[in-house]
Tab-separated table of N, CA and C in Angstrom:
chain	number	residue	atom	x	y	z
A	1	MET	N	98.564	97.437	117.377
A	1	MET	CA	99.824	97.888	117.697
A	1	MET	C	99.933	99.241	116.949
A	2	ALA	N	100.591	100.131	117.732
A	2	ALA	CA	100.828	101.636	117.299
A	2	ALA	C	102.263	101.673	116.546
A	3	LYS	N	102.169	102.823	115.721
A	3	LYS	CA	103.294	103.098	115.136
A	3	LYS	C	104.056	104.127	115.835
A	4	TYR	N	105.409	104.158	115.926
A	4	TYR	CA	106.164	105.145	116.650
A	4	TYR	C	107.278	105.547	115.840
A	5	GLU	N	107.854	106.738	116.023
A	5	GLU	CA	109.062	107.185	115.566
A	5	GLU	C	110.006	107.619	116.692
A	6	ILE	N	111.269	107.157	116.699
A	6	ILE	CA	112.123	107.299	117.869
A	6	ILE	C	113.426	107.966	117.195
A	7	MET	N	113.723	109.044	117.959
A	7	MET	CA	115.050	109.921	117.593
A	7	MET	C	115.939	109.755	118.900
A	8	MET	N	117.100	109.328	118.558
A	8	MET	CA	117.963	109.199	119.734
A	8	MET	C	119.288	109.955	119.425
A	9	ILE	N	119.956	110.782	120.389
A	9	ILE	CA	121.167	111.461	120.353
A	9	ILE	C	122.157	110.396	121.066
A	10	VAL	N	123.168	110.008	120.377
A	10	VAL	CA	124.126	109.090	120.836
A	10	VAL	C	125.435	109.779	120.866
A	11	ASP	N	126.309	109.235	121.877
A	11	ASP	CA	127.629	109.804	121.978
A	11	ASP	C	128.476	109.591	120.691
A	12	PRO	N	129.105	110.540	120.203
A	12	PRO	CA	129.821	110.398	118.988
A	12	PRO	C	131.012	109.513	119.021
A	13	LYS	N	131.545	109.260	120.135
A	13	LYS	CA	132.724	108.332	120.380
A	13	LYS	C	132.314	106.952	120.378
A	14	ALA	N	130.939	106.666	120.730
A	14	ALA	CA	130.527	105.390	120.864
A	14	ALA	C	130.123	104.690	119.578
A	15	ASP	N	130.089	103.411	119.495
A	15	ASP	CA	129.614	102.723	118.440
A	15	ASP	C	128.042	102.846	118.254
A	16	VAL	N	127.710	103.275	117.125
A	16	VAL	CA	126.194	103.382	116.956
A	16	VAL	C	125.324	102.148	116.990
A	17	ASN	N	126.108	100.932	116.982
A	17	ASN	CA	125.448	99.740	116.941
A	17	ASN	C	124.854	99.499	118.424
A	18	VAL	N	125.314	100.228	119.367
A	18	VAL	CA	124.779	100.216	120.683
A	18	VAL	C	123.231	100.670	120.623
A	19	ALA	N	123.072	101.575	119.804
A	19	ALA	CA	121.633	102.115	119.717
A	19	ALA	C	120.774	101.005	118.886
A	20	PHE	N	121.398	100.511	117.836
A	20	PHE	CA	120.744	99.546	117.024
A	20	PHE	C	120.400	98.172	117.833
A	21	ASP	N	121.366	97.903	118.725
A	21	ASP	CA	121.125	96.655	119.408
A	21	ASP	C	120.111	96.944	120.588
A	22	LEU	N	119.933	98.012	121.005
A	22	LEU	CA	118.950	98.416	121.954
A	22	LEU	C	117.593	98.379	121.424
A	23	LEU	N	117.498	98.776	120.228
A	23	LEU	CA	116.179	98.785	119.524
A	23	LEU	C	115.882	97.398	119.198
A	24	LYS	N	116.708	96.520	118.878
A	24	LYS	CA	116.469	95.166	118.466
A	24	LYS	C	116.113	94.388	119.771
A	25	GLU	N	116.802	94.667	120.782
A	25	GLU	CA	116.453	93.964	122.123
A	25	GLU	C	115.132	94.262	122.619
A	26	VAL	N	114.654	95.508	122.506
A	26	VAL	CA	113.459	95.802	123.005
A	26	VAL	C	112.201	95.455	122.206
A	27	PHE	N	112.410	95.841	120.851
A	27	PHE	CA	111.261	95.688	119.865
A	27	PHE	C	111.366	94.481	118.906
A	28	GLY	N	112.486	93.879	118.900
A	28	GLY	CA	112.738	92.632	118.018
A	28	GLY	C	112.347	92.894	116.629
A	29	ASN	N	111.340	92.198	116.037
A	29	ASN	CA	110.973	92.455	114.652
A	29	ASN	C	110.110	93.627	114.436
A	30	GLY	N	109.696	94.254	115.402
A	30	GLY	CA	108.880	95.426	115.370
A	30	GLY	C	109.584	96.675	114.781
A	31	VAL	N	110.881	96.561	114.722
A	31	VAL	CA	111.620	97.647	114.024
A	31	VAL	C	111.491	97.717	112.450
A	32	LYS	N	110.839	98.685	112.026
A	32	LYS	CA	110.513	98.716	110.524
A	32	LYS	C	111.759	99.479	109.718
A	33	LYS	N	112.216	100.408	110.439
A	33	LYS	CA	113.363	101.030	109.724
A	33	LYS	C	114.326	101.623	110.875
A	34	ALA	N	115.590	101.666	110.745
A	34	ALA	CA	116.490	102.190	111.683
A	34	ALA	C	117.803	102.716	110.853
A	35	GLU	N	117.978	104.009	111.033
A	35	GLU	CA	119.188	104.590	110.295
A	35	GLU	C	120.002	105.401	111.179
A	36	LYS	N	121.273	105.480	110.983
A	36	LYS	CA	122.156	106.519	111.414
A	36	LYS	C	122.202	107.770	110.562
A	37	LEU	N	121.967	108.844	111.294
A	37	LEU	CA	122.028	110.080	110.630
A	37	LEU	C	123.386	110.671	110.768
A	38	ALA	N	123.651	111.878	110.352
A	38	ALA	CA	125.096	112.353	110.285
A	38	ALA	C	125.377	112.743	111.722
A	39	ILE	N	126.721	112.957	111.913
A	39	ILE	CA	127.142	113.587	113.229
A	39	ILE	C	127.060	115.133	113.199
A	40	ASN	N	126.378	115.526	113.933
A	40	ASN	CA	126.013	117.063	113.925
A	40	ASN	C	126.593	117.881	115.080
A	41	GLU	N	126.618	119.141	114.952
A	41	GLU	CA	127.138	119.890	116.031
A	41	GLU	C	125.783	120.417	116.813
A	42	LEU	N	125.924	120.267	118.138
A	42	LEU	CA	124.793	120.602	119.102
A	42	LEU	C	124.649	122.089	119.322
A	43	SER	N	123.567	122.444	119.618
A	43	SER	CA	123.379	123.967	120.042
A	43	SER	C	123.999	124.195	121.438
A	44	TYR	N	123.980	123.104	122.266
A	44	TYR	CA	124.600	123.247	123.648
A	44	TYR	C	125.280	121.968	123.800
A	45	SER	N	126.099	122.144	124.915
A	45	SER	CA	126.875	120.987	125.251
A	45	SER	C	126.037	119.793	125.924
A	46	ILE	N	126.270	118.587	125.613
A	46	ILE	CA	125.737	117.520	126.380
A	46	ILE	C	126.801	116.638	126.723
A	47	ASN	N	127.165	116.459	128.004
A	47	ASN	CA	128.177	115.587	128.607
A	47	ASN	C	129.457	116.088	128.051
A	48	LYS	N	129.533	117.400	128.161
A	48	LYS	CA	130.745	118.240	127.730
A	48	LYS	C	131.194	117.846	126.262
A	49	SER	N	130.190	117.639	125.370
A	49	SER	CA	130.586	117.395	123.993
A	49	SER	C	129.577	118.293	123.217
A	50	LYS	N	130.215	118.919	122.188
A	50	LYS	CA	129.477	119.822	121.234
A	50	LYS	C	128.969	119.040	119.848
A	51	HIS	N	129.271	117.774	119.929
A	51	HIS	CA	128.872	116.962	118.700
A	51	HIS	C	128.114	115.697	119.158
A	52	ALA	N	127.301	115.148	118.244
A	52	ALA	CA	126.614	113.990	118.671
A	52	ALA	C	126.145	113.232	117.373
A	53	GLN	N	125.874	111.997	117.529
A	53	GLN	CA	125.296	111.140	116.327
A	53	GLN	C	123.806	111.059	116.627
A	54	TYR	N	123.082	110.952	115.515
A	54	TYR	CA	121.549	110.956	115.540
A	54	TYR	C	121.245	109.586	115.044
A	55	VAL	N	120.257	108.757	115.685
A	55	VAL	CA	119.697	107.671	115.152
A	55	VAL	C	118.297	107.863	115.021
A	56	ASN	N	117.688	107.695	113.950
A	56	ASN	CA	116.160	107.622	113.749
A	56	ASN	C	115.608	106.222	113.484
A	57	ALA	N	114.548	105.973	114.320
A	57	ALA	CA	113.926	104.575	114.007
A	57	ALA	C	112.424	104.556	113.808
A	58	GLU	N	111.847	103.771	113.074
A	58	GLU	CA	110.411	103.599	112.966
A	58	GLU	C	110.087	102.131	113.579
A	59	VAL	N	109.229	102.186	114.544
A	59	VAL	CA	108.801	100.954	115.072
A	59	VAL	C	107.287	100.780	115.228
A	60	GLU	N	107.026	99.563	115.422
A	60	GLU	CA	105.441	99.185	115.563
A	60	GLU	C	105.406	98.191	116.715
A	61	SER	N	104.777	98.776	117.801
A	61	SER	CA	104.878	98.060	119.005
A	61	SER	C	103.589	98.421	119.981
A	62	GLN	N	103.585	97.664	121.092
A	62	GLN	CA	102.829	97.974	122.232
A	62	GLN	C	103.166	99.140	123.117
A	63	PRO	N	102.322	99.929	123.664
A	63	PRO	CA	102.849	101.013	124.604
A	63	PRO	C	103.785	100.624	125.802
A	64	GLU	N	103.569	99.259	126.190
A	64	GLU	CA	104.289	98.859	127.373
A	64	GLU	C	105.805	98.754	126.914
A	65	LEU	N	106.032	98.422	125.712
A	65	LEU	CA	107.391	98.169	125.164
A	65	LEU	C	108.017	99.653	125.081
A	66	ILE	N	107.269	100.739	124.749
A	66	ILE	CA	107.812	101.956	124.744
A	66	ILE	C	108.319	102.451	126.120
A	67	SER	N	107.649	102.306	127.163
A	67	SER	CA	108.180	102.507	128.612
A	67	SER	C	109.329	101.795	128.841
A	68	GLU	N	109.303	100.479	128.478
A	68	GLU	CA	110.528	99.527	128.647
A	68	GLU	C	111.804	100.179	127.878
A	69	PHE	N	111.581	100.603	126.605
A	69	PHE	CA	112.671	101.311	125.891
A	69	PHE	C	113.199	102.479	126.509
A	70	VAL	N	112.386	103.339	126.967
A	70	VAL	CA	112.802	104.625	127.506
A	70	VAL	C	113.498	104.263	128.974
A	71	ARG	N	113.079	103.230	129.625
A	71	ARG	CA	113.816	102.778	130.913
A	71	ARG	C	115.256	102.376	130.567
A	72	LYS	N	115.372	101.467	129.492
A	72	LYS	CA	116.619	100.928	129.015
A	72	LYS	C	117.542	101.851	128.457
A	73	SER	N	116.966	102.636	127.663
A	73	SER	CA	117.888	103.916	127.083
A	73	SER	C	118.220	104.760	128.126
A	74	ASN	N	117.737	105.070	129.209
A	74	ASN	CA	118.263	105.919	130.145
A	74	ASN	C	119.444	105.208	131.108
A	75	ILE	N	119.411	103.875	130.968
A	75	ILE	CA	120.465	103.089	131.648
A	75	ILE	C	121.821	103.135	130.689
A	76	VAL	N	121.490	103.038	129.562
A	76	VAL	CA	122.636	102.889	128.578
A	76	VAL	C	123.462	104.267	128.373
A	77	LYS	N	124.686	104.315	128.847
A	77	LYS	CA	125.433	105.573	128.928
A	77	LYS	C	125.778	106.298	127.455
A	78	ALA	N	125.746	105.418	126.378
A	78	ALA	CA	125.937	105.962	125.187
A	78	ALA	C	124.827	106.866	124.561
A	79	VAL	N	123.609	106.372	124.958
A	79	VAL	CA	122.347	107.074	124.513
A	79	VAL	C	122.173	108.322	125.432
A	80	TRP	N	122.340	109.478	124.850
A	80	TRP	CA	122.262	110.635	125.734
A	80	TRP	C	120.744	111.254	125.901
A	81	ARG	N	119.969	111.188	124.859
A	81	ARG	CA	118.481	111.643	124.796
A	81	ARG	C	117.823	110.849	123.822
A	82	GLN	N	116.479	110.634	124.076
A	82	GLN	CA	115.539	109.952	123.199
A	82	GLN	C	114.223	110.804	123.207
A	83	LEU	N	113.601	110.542	121.978
A	83	LEU	CA	112.265	111.222	121.762
A	83	LEU	C	111.505	110.189	121.036
A	84	VAL	N	110.343	109.888	121.645
A	84	VAL	CA	109.360	108.928	121.174
A	84	VAL	C	108.043	109.584	120.756
A	85	ILE	N	107.678	109.491	119.480
A	85	ILE	CA	106.363	110.140	118.880
A	85	ILE	C	105.522	108.962	118.379
A	86	ASN	N	104.300	109.038	118.973
A	86	ASN	CA	103.161	108.148	118.451
A	86	ASN	C	102.715	108.689	117.118
A	87	LEU	N	102.994	108.012	115.961
A	87	LEU	CA	102.460	108.528	114.766
A	87	LEU	C	101.025	108.349	114.498
A	88	ASP	N	100.412	107.436	115.380
A	88	ASP	CA	98.919	107.344	115.151
A	88	ASP	C	98.072	108.481	115.802
A	89	THR	N	98.621	109.051	116.946
A	89	THR	CA	97.977	109.977	117.677
A	89	THR	C	98.409	111.412	117.349
A	90	GLU	N	99.588	111.522	116.866
A	90	GLU	CA	100.016	113.037	116.441
A	90	GLU	C	99.666	113.267	115.162
A	91	SER	N	98.982	114.511	114.891
A	91	SER	CA	98.431	114.916	113.659
A	91	SER	C	99.300	115.717	112.878
A	92	GLY	N	100.321	116.287	113.501
A	92	GLY	CA	101.434	117.212	112.791
A	92	GLY	C	100.958	118.490	112.580
A	93	LEU	N	101.637	119.237	111.888
A	93	LEU	CA	101.182	120.556	111.445
A	93	LEU	C	99.989	120.535	110.448
A	94	LYS	N	99.092	121.459	110.625
A	94	LYS	CA	98.107	121.511	109.532
A	94	LYS	C	98.349	122.750	108.690
A	95	PRO	N	98.128	122.527	107.336
A	95	PRO	CA	98.452	123.714	106.490
A	95	PRO	C	97.591	124.835	106.741
A	96	THR	N	98.251	125.988	106.668
A	96	THR	CA	97.410	127.078	106.916
A	96	THR	C	96.777	127.556	105.466
A	97	ASN	N	95.625	128.146	105.509
A	97	ASN	CA	95.022	128.592	104.531
A	97	ASN	C	95.337	130.215	104.225
A	98	THR	N	96.352	130.559	103.364
A	98	THR	CA	96.632	131.951	103.079
A	98	THR	C	96.280	132.127	101.750
A	99	LYS	N	95.345	133.154	101.422
A	99	LYS	CA	95.059	133.434	100.054
A	99	LYS	C	95.826	134.833	99.773
A	100	LYS	N	96.553	134.780	98.709
A	100	LYS	CA	97.164	135.921	98.230
A	100	LYS	C	96.226	136.738	97.237
A	101	ASN	N	96.365	138.027	97.303
A	101	ASN	CA	95.645	138.692	96.380
A	101	ASN	C	94.054	138.675	96.506
A	102	SER	N	93.818	138.367	97.787
A	102	SER	CA	92.326	138.167	97.952
A	102	SER	C	91.620	139.460	98.129
A	103	LYS	N	90.406	139.588	97.620
A	103	LYS	CA	89.613	140.781	97.602
A	103	LYS	C	89.015	141.157	98.952
A	104	LYS	N	89.392	142.316	99.489
A	104	LYS	CA	88.869	142.759	100.694
A	104	LYS	C	87.573	143.725	100.429
A	105	THR	N	86.555	143.502	101.106
A	105	THR	CA	85.340	144.317	100.915
A	105	THR	C	85.545	145.591	101.858
A	106	VAL	N	85.441	146.723	101.153
A	106	VAL	CA	85.545	147.898	101.890
A	106	VAL	C	84.137	148.653	102.017
A	107	ARG	N	83.833	148.955	103.139
A	107	ARG	CA	82.607	149.554	103.323
A	107	ARG	C	82.738	151.064	103.012
A	108	LYS	N	81.876	151.493	102.217
A	108	LYS	CA	81.713	152.870	101.918
A	108	LYS	C	81.097	153.603	102.997
A	109	SER	N	81.705	154.677	103.408
A	109	SER	CA	81.179	155.487	104.425
A	109	SER	C	80.235	156.481	103.972
A	110	THR	N	79.123	156.728	104.378
A	110	THR	CA	78.008	157.723	104.028
A	110	THR	C	78.349	158.903	104.728
A	111	PRO	N	78.288	160.025	104.079
A	111	PRO	CA	78.589	161.343	104.694
A	111	PRO	C	77.585	161.546	105.931
A	112	LYS	N	78.148	161.982	107.072
A	112	LYS	CA	77.444	162.318	108.097
A	112	LYS	C	76.556	163.579	107.973
A	113	LYS	N	75.303	163.553	108.542
A	113	LYS	CA	74.510	164.698	108.339
A	113	LYS	C	74.995	165.534	109.637
A	114	VAL	N	75.039	166.796	109.358
A	114	VAL	CA	75.315	167.649	110.402
A	114	VAL	C	74.093	168.574	110.685
A	115	ALA	N	73.609	168.395	111.943
A	115	ALA	CA	72.423	169.226	112.216
A	115	ALA	C	72.606	170.758	112.208
A	116	ALA	N	71.714	171.404	111.577
A	116	ALA	CA	71.868	172.686	111.422
A	116	ALA	C	71.495	173.465	112.727
A	117	LYS	N	72.153	174.396	113.181
A	117	LYS	CA	71.762	175.066	114.391
A	117	LYS	C	70.598	175.944	114.068
A	118	THR	N	69.600	175.876	114.920
A	118	THR	CA	68.482	176.775	114.786
A	118	THR	C	68.533	177.871	115.732
A	119	GLU	N	68.303	179.024	115.174
A	119	GLU	CA	68.380	180.171	116.089
A	119	GLU	C	66.983	180.555	116.613
A	120	GLU	N	66.940	180.772	117.866
A	120	GLU	CA	65.754	181.082	118.561
A	120	GLU	C	65.622	182.546	118.911
């Protein structure tokens, strides 16, 4: 069984329990954590609304149940968007190795020899 993180954007006028019920219906006891985040302002309008509720959940399930969840969440009018991330396969961002004050090697240039003109 793989671990997944699910982020849903829900209608701010709807009850957030619709999203929780959907998670419980599809995954059952596979839901490890489900929480309602704040109502935030959106960058662009979704269904003529500039605000939305966010729901974040961590579940452990089979891949077949994920496709079933996506299908059912597309049917529910209160759930506007969903994003499912497989935590087992996603590696995330890797830290960059930036060294400050690193010594750079400078090549010393040797003076070029200029050939003298010979008079004939």
